[in-house]
Amino acid sequence: MRVGIGYDVHKLVDNRDLIIGGVNIPHEKGLLGHSDADVLTHALIDSIFGALAVGDLGKHFPDTDPKYKGVDSLKLLKYAFKLMDEMGYKIGNLDCIIIAQAPKMAPHLDKMRKNFADILNTDLSNINIKATTEEGLGFTGNREGISSQAICLLLKK
C-alpha cells in the first residue's frame, strides 16, 4: 500500500469558467491557469503521482507545453489512472478538500465524486470530497483564489 498527498491553488479572475472536480460551477469568476485550472483534480492527480513516486503535475504536464493549454483536467486524471493501473495499483480510498469562500460547493460534491469514481474505476464509497471556507481569512477568505488538498491510498492489485 502507498499513500500520496496533493495540493493545488489557483487565482480567481474574470472571464474564466470555474471548473472544480470536472464540474462547471456557476460563479462570477473562474480560476486562472494553463489548463482548465481545476484545483481539486490537480490536487488529486498530485496525490496519485506522490503515492506512485513519479513526480508531480508539472513534470507530467508542463505549463510550457502548448498541448495542455486549456486542457480538461479530467483527461489528465485518466493519464494518472492509466499510469497507476500499469504500475499495478488501484484506489484504496481518497479524501479531498476544497478551500473556497464562495461559491458553495455542497451542491456539486456528488457529481465530483462520480466523475472521479468513473475515471478511477472505483466504488463511490472510496471517494470523499468535502469543502470549507476560511472564515474570511487569507487569500481564499478574501476570494482571491481557491485551493485544494487530496490524499490517496493506493493498494496493490
mmCIF file of C-alpha atoms in Angstrom:
data_model
loop_
_atom_site.group_PDB
_atom_site.id
_atom_site.type_symbol
_atom_site.label_atom_id
_atom_site.label_comp_id
_atom_site.label_asym_id
_atom_site.label_seq_id
_atom_site.Cartn_x
_atom_site.Cartn_y
_atom_site.Cartn_z
ATOM 1 C CA MET A 1 0.000 0.000 0.000
ATOM 2 C CA ARG A 2 1.180 3.534 -0.783
ATOM 3 C CA VAL A 3 -0.002 6.980 0.312
ATOM 4 C CA GLY A 4 0.291 10.303 -1.512
ATOM 5 C CA ILE A 5 -0.713 13.876 -0.795
ATOM 6 C CA GLY A 6 -1.519 16.641 -3.253
ATOM 7 C CA TYR A 7 -2.082 20.387 -3.072
ATOM 8 C CA ASP A 8 -3.040 22.982 -5.656
ATOM 9 C CA VAL A 9 -4.061 26.634 -5.712
ATOM 10 C CA HIS A 10 -5.253 28.992 -8.437
ATOM 11 C CA LYS A 11 -6.156 32.654 -8.555
ATOM 12 C CA LEU A 12 -9.760 33.722 -9.217
ATOM 13 C CA VAL A 13 -10.125 36.002 -12.258
ATOM 14 C CA ASP A 14 -12.809 37.408 -14.539
ATOM 15 C CA ASN A 15 -13.712 35.798 -17.875
ATOM 16 C CA ARG A 16 -12.908 32.190 -16.928
ATOM 17 C CA ASP A 17 -15.151 29.224 -16.156
ATOM 18 C CA LEU A 18 -14.977 27.848 -12.628
ATOM 19 C CA ILE A 19 -14.305 24.141 -13.044
ATOM 20 C CA ILE A 20 -13.761 22.047 -9.943
ATOM 21 C CA GLY A 21 -13.782 18.252 -9.902
ATOM 22 C CA GLY A 22 -14.766 18.348 -13.565
ATOM 23 C CA VAL A 23 -17.934 20.319 -12.758
ATOM 24 C CA ASN A 24 -18.552 23.751 -14.299
ATOM 25 C CA ILE A 25 -19.866 25.742 -11.336
ATOM 26 C CA PRO A 26 -21.815 28.955 -11.978
ATOM 27 C CA HIS A 27 -19.811 31.862 -10.499
ATOM 28 C CA GLU A 28 -18.800 35.376 -11.471
ATOM 29 C CA LYS A 29 -15.120 34.358 -11.629
ATOM 30 C CA GLY A 30 -13.099 31.346 -12.651
ATOM 31 C CA LEU A 31 -9.629 30.036 -11.920
ATOM 32 C CA LEU A 32 -6.567 31.176 -13.844
ATOM 33 C CA GLY A 33 -4.248 28.502 -15.170
ATOM 34 C CA HIS A 34 -2.609 26.980 -18.231
ATOM 35 C CA SER A 35 -5.162 24.147 -18.278
ATOM 36 C CA ASP A 36 -8.763 24.486 -17.056
ATOM 37 C CA ALA A 37 -7.223 25.237 -13.610
ATOM 38 C CA ASP A 38 -9.294 22.569 -11.836
ATOM 39 C CA VAL A 39 -7.665 22.784 -8.370
ATOM 40 C CA LEU A 40 -9.391 19.716 -6.977
ATOM 41 C CA THR A 41 -8.496 17.431 -9.854
ATOM 42 C CA HIS A 42 -4.922 18.760 -9.857
ATOM 43 C CA ALA A 43 -4.531 18.034 -6.135
ATOM 44 C CA LEU A 44 -5.945 14.541 -6.667
ATOM 45 C CA ILE A 45 -3.577 13.817 -9.561
ATOM 46 C CA ASP A 46 -0.619 15.020 -7.500
ATOM 47 C CA SER A 47 -1.645 12.729 -4.636
ATOM 48 C CA ILE A 48 -1.685 9.762 -7.035
ATOM 49 C CA PHE A 49 1.689 10.763 -8.507
ATOM 50 C CA GLY A 50 3.045 11.140 -4.975
ATOM 51 C CA ALA A 51 1.870 7.670 -3.968
ATOM 52 C CA LEU A 52 3.473 6.248 -7.115
ATOM 53 C CA ALA A 53 6.681 8.295 -6.532
ATOM 54 C CA VAL A 54 6.664 9.544 -10.130
ATOM 55 C CA GLY A 55 6.995 13.283 -9.635
ATOM 56 C CA ASP A 56 4.257 15.865 -9.848
ATOM 57 C CA LEU A 57 1.758 17.515 -12.167
ATOM 58 C CA GLY A 58 4.348 19.909 -13.621
ATOM 59 C CA LYS A 59 6.669 17.059 -14.543
ATOM 60 C CA HIS A 60 3.994 15.154 -16.458
ATOM 61 C CA PHE A 61 2.059 18.140 -17.867
ATOM 62 C CA PRO A 62 4.396 21.156 -18.093
ATOM 63 C CA ASP A 63 2.702 24.532 -18.457
ATOM 64 C CA THR A 64 5.237 25.324 -21.165
ATOM 65 C CA ASP A 65 3.706 22.675 -23.428
ATOM 66 C CA PRO A 66 1.003 24.180 -25.672
ATOM 67 C CA LYS A 67 -0.835 20.846 -25.924
ATOM 68 C CA TYR A 68 -2.004 21.310 -22.334
ATOM 69 C CA LYS A 69 -3.345 24.856 -22.912
ATOM 70 C CA GLY A 70 -6.970 24.820 -21.737
ATOM 71 C CA VAL A 71 -6.990 21.015 -21.361
ATOM 72 C CA ASP A 72 -9.784 19.340 -19.411
ATOM 73 C CA SER A 73 -8.110 18.150 -16.203
ATOM 74 C CA LEU A 74 -10.264 15.004 -16.162
ATOM 75 C CA LYS A 75 -8.228 13.926 -19.215
ATOM 76 C CA LEU A 76 -5.094 14.379 -17.128
ATOM 77 C CA LEU A 77 -6.682 12.245 -14.398
ATOM 78 C CA LYS A 78 -7.243 9.498 -16.990
ATOM 79 C CA TYR A 79 -3.492 9.557 -17.672
ATOM 80 C CA ALA A 80 -2.786 9.268 -13.921
ATOM 81 C CA PHE A 81 -5.193 6.325 -13.694
ATOM 82 C CA LYS A 82 -3.533 4.572 -16.651
ATOM 83 C CA LEU A 83 -0.105 5.003 -15.050
ATOM 84 C CA MET A 84 -1.410 3.759 -11.693
ATOM 85 C CA ASP A 85 -3.017 0.750 -13.377
ATOM 86 C CA GLU A 86 0.132 -0.078 -15.380
ATOM 87 C CA MET A 87 2.193 0.041 -12.179
ATOM 88 C CA GLY A 88 -0.161 -2.483 -10.569
ATOM 89 C CA TYR A 89 -2.148 -0.274 -8.189
ATOM 90 C CA LYS A 90 -5.788 0.541 -7.563
ATOM 91 C CA ILE A 91 -7.515 3.131 -5.406
ATOM 92 C CA GLY A 92 -7.927 2.185 -1.754
ATOM 93 C CA ASN A 93 -9.572 5.478 -0.872
ATOM 94 C CA LEU A 94 -9.335 9.218 -1.498
ATOM 95 C CA ASP A 95 -10.041 12.121 0.824
ATOM 96 C CA CYS A 96 -10.142 15.597 -0.710
ATOM 97 C CA ILE A 97 -10.969 19.099 0.463
ATOM 98 C CA ILE A 98 -11.782 22.289 -1.421
ATOM 99 C CA ILE A 99 -10.982 25.556 0.374
ATOM 100 C CA ALA A 100 -13.130 28.380 -1.023
ATOM 101 C CA GLN A 101 -15.063 31.262 0.476
ATOM 102 C CA ALA A 102 -17.519 31.169 -2.438
ATOM 103 C CA PRO A 103 -19.381 29.722 -4.208
ATOM 104 C CA LYS A 104 -20.993 26.985 -2.138
ATOM 105 C CA MET A 105 -19.563 23.615 -3.160
ATOM 106 C CA ALA A 106 -22.013 21.276 -1.399
ATOM 107 C CA PRO A 107 -24.492 21.092 -4.314
ATOM 108 C CA HIS A 108 -21.707 19.857 -6.622
ATOM 109 C CA LEU A 109 -19.791 17.374 -4.461
ATOM 110 C CA ASP A 110 -21.722 14.253 -5.508
ATOM 111 C CA LYS A 111 -21.110 14.978 -9.214
ATOM 112 C CA MET A 112 -17.392 15.494 -8.500
ATOM 113 C CA ARG A 113 -17.248 12.174 -6.640
ATOM 114 C CA LYS A 114 -18.969 10.419 -9.545
ATOM 115 C CA ASN A 115 -16.551 11.964 -12.061
ATOM 116 C CA PHE A 116 -13.594 10.648 -10.059
ATOM 117 C CA ALA A 117 -15.099 7.211 -9.389
ATOM 118 C CA ASP A 118 -15.865 6.699 -13.076
ATOM 119 C CA ILE A 119 -12.361 7.632 -14.230
ATOM 120 C CA LEU A 120 -10.538 5.803 -11.446
ATOM 121 C CA ASN A 121 -12.655 2.663 -11.815
ATOM 122 C CA THR A 122 -13.521 2.552 -8.140
ATOM 123 C CA ASP A 123 -16.616 2.495 -5.997
ATOM 124 C CA LEU A 124 -18.120 5.820 -4.975
ATOM 125 C CA SER A 125 -17.695 4.787 -1.337
ATOM 126 C CA ASN A 126 -13.903 5.047 -1.811
ATOM 127 C CA ILE A 127 -14.057 8.774 -2.567
ATOM 128 C CA ASN A 128 -14.717 11.573 -0.097
ATOM 129 C CA ILE A 129 -14.814 15.239 -1.094
ATOM 130 C CA LYS A 130 -15.576 17.999 1.353
ATOM 131 C CA ALA A 131 -15.418 21.772 1.273
ATOM 132 C CA THR A 132 -14.721 24.513 3.766
ATOM 133 C CA THR A 133 -14.287 28.253 3.938
ATOM 134 C CA GLU A 134 -11.545 30.025 5.831
ATOM 135 C CA GLU A 135 -13.932 32.289 7.705
ATOM 136 C CA GLY A 136 -12.863 35.288 5.624
ATOM 137 C CA LEU A 137 -9.149 34.804 6.383
ATOM 138 C CA GLY A 138 -6.251 34.655 3.925
ATOM 139 C CA PHE A 139 -6.342 34.663 0.130
ATOM 140 C CA THR A 140 -9.179 32.145 -0.063
ATOM 141 C CA GLY A 141 -11.175 34.004 2.579
ATOM 142 C CA ASN A 142 -10.649 37.238 0.638
ATOM 143 C CA ARG A 143 -11.967 35.484 -2.505
ATOM 144 C CA GLU A 144 -8.665 35.917 -4.329
ATOM 145 C CA GLY A 145 -8.262 32.215 -5.055
ATOM 146 C CA ILE A 146 -9.274 28.641 -4.312
ATOM 147 C CA SER A 147 -7.079 25.832 -3.037
ATOM 148 C CA SER A 148 -7.495 22.123 -2.635
ATOM 149 C CA GLN A 149 -5.797 19.218 -0.903
ATOM 150 C CA ALA A 150 -6.069 15.493 -1.502
ATOM 151 C CA ILE A 151 -4.678 12.327 -0.015
ATOM 152 C CA CYS A 152 -4.929 8.907 -1.584
ATOM 153 C CA LEU A 153 -4.270 5.380 -0.512
ATOM 154 C CA LEU A 154 -3.227 3.025 -3.305
ATOM 155 C CA LEU A 155 -3.386 -0.733 -2.935
ATOM 156 C CA LYS A 156 -1.562 -3.404 -4.933
ATOM 157 C CA LYS A 157 -3.973 -5.128 -7.322
#
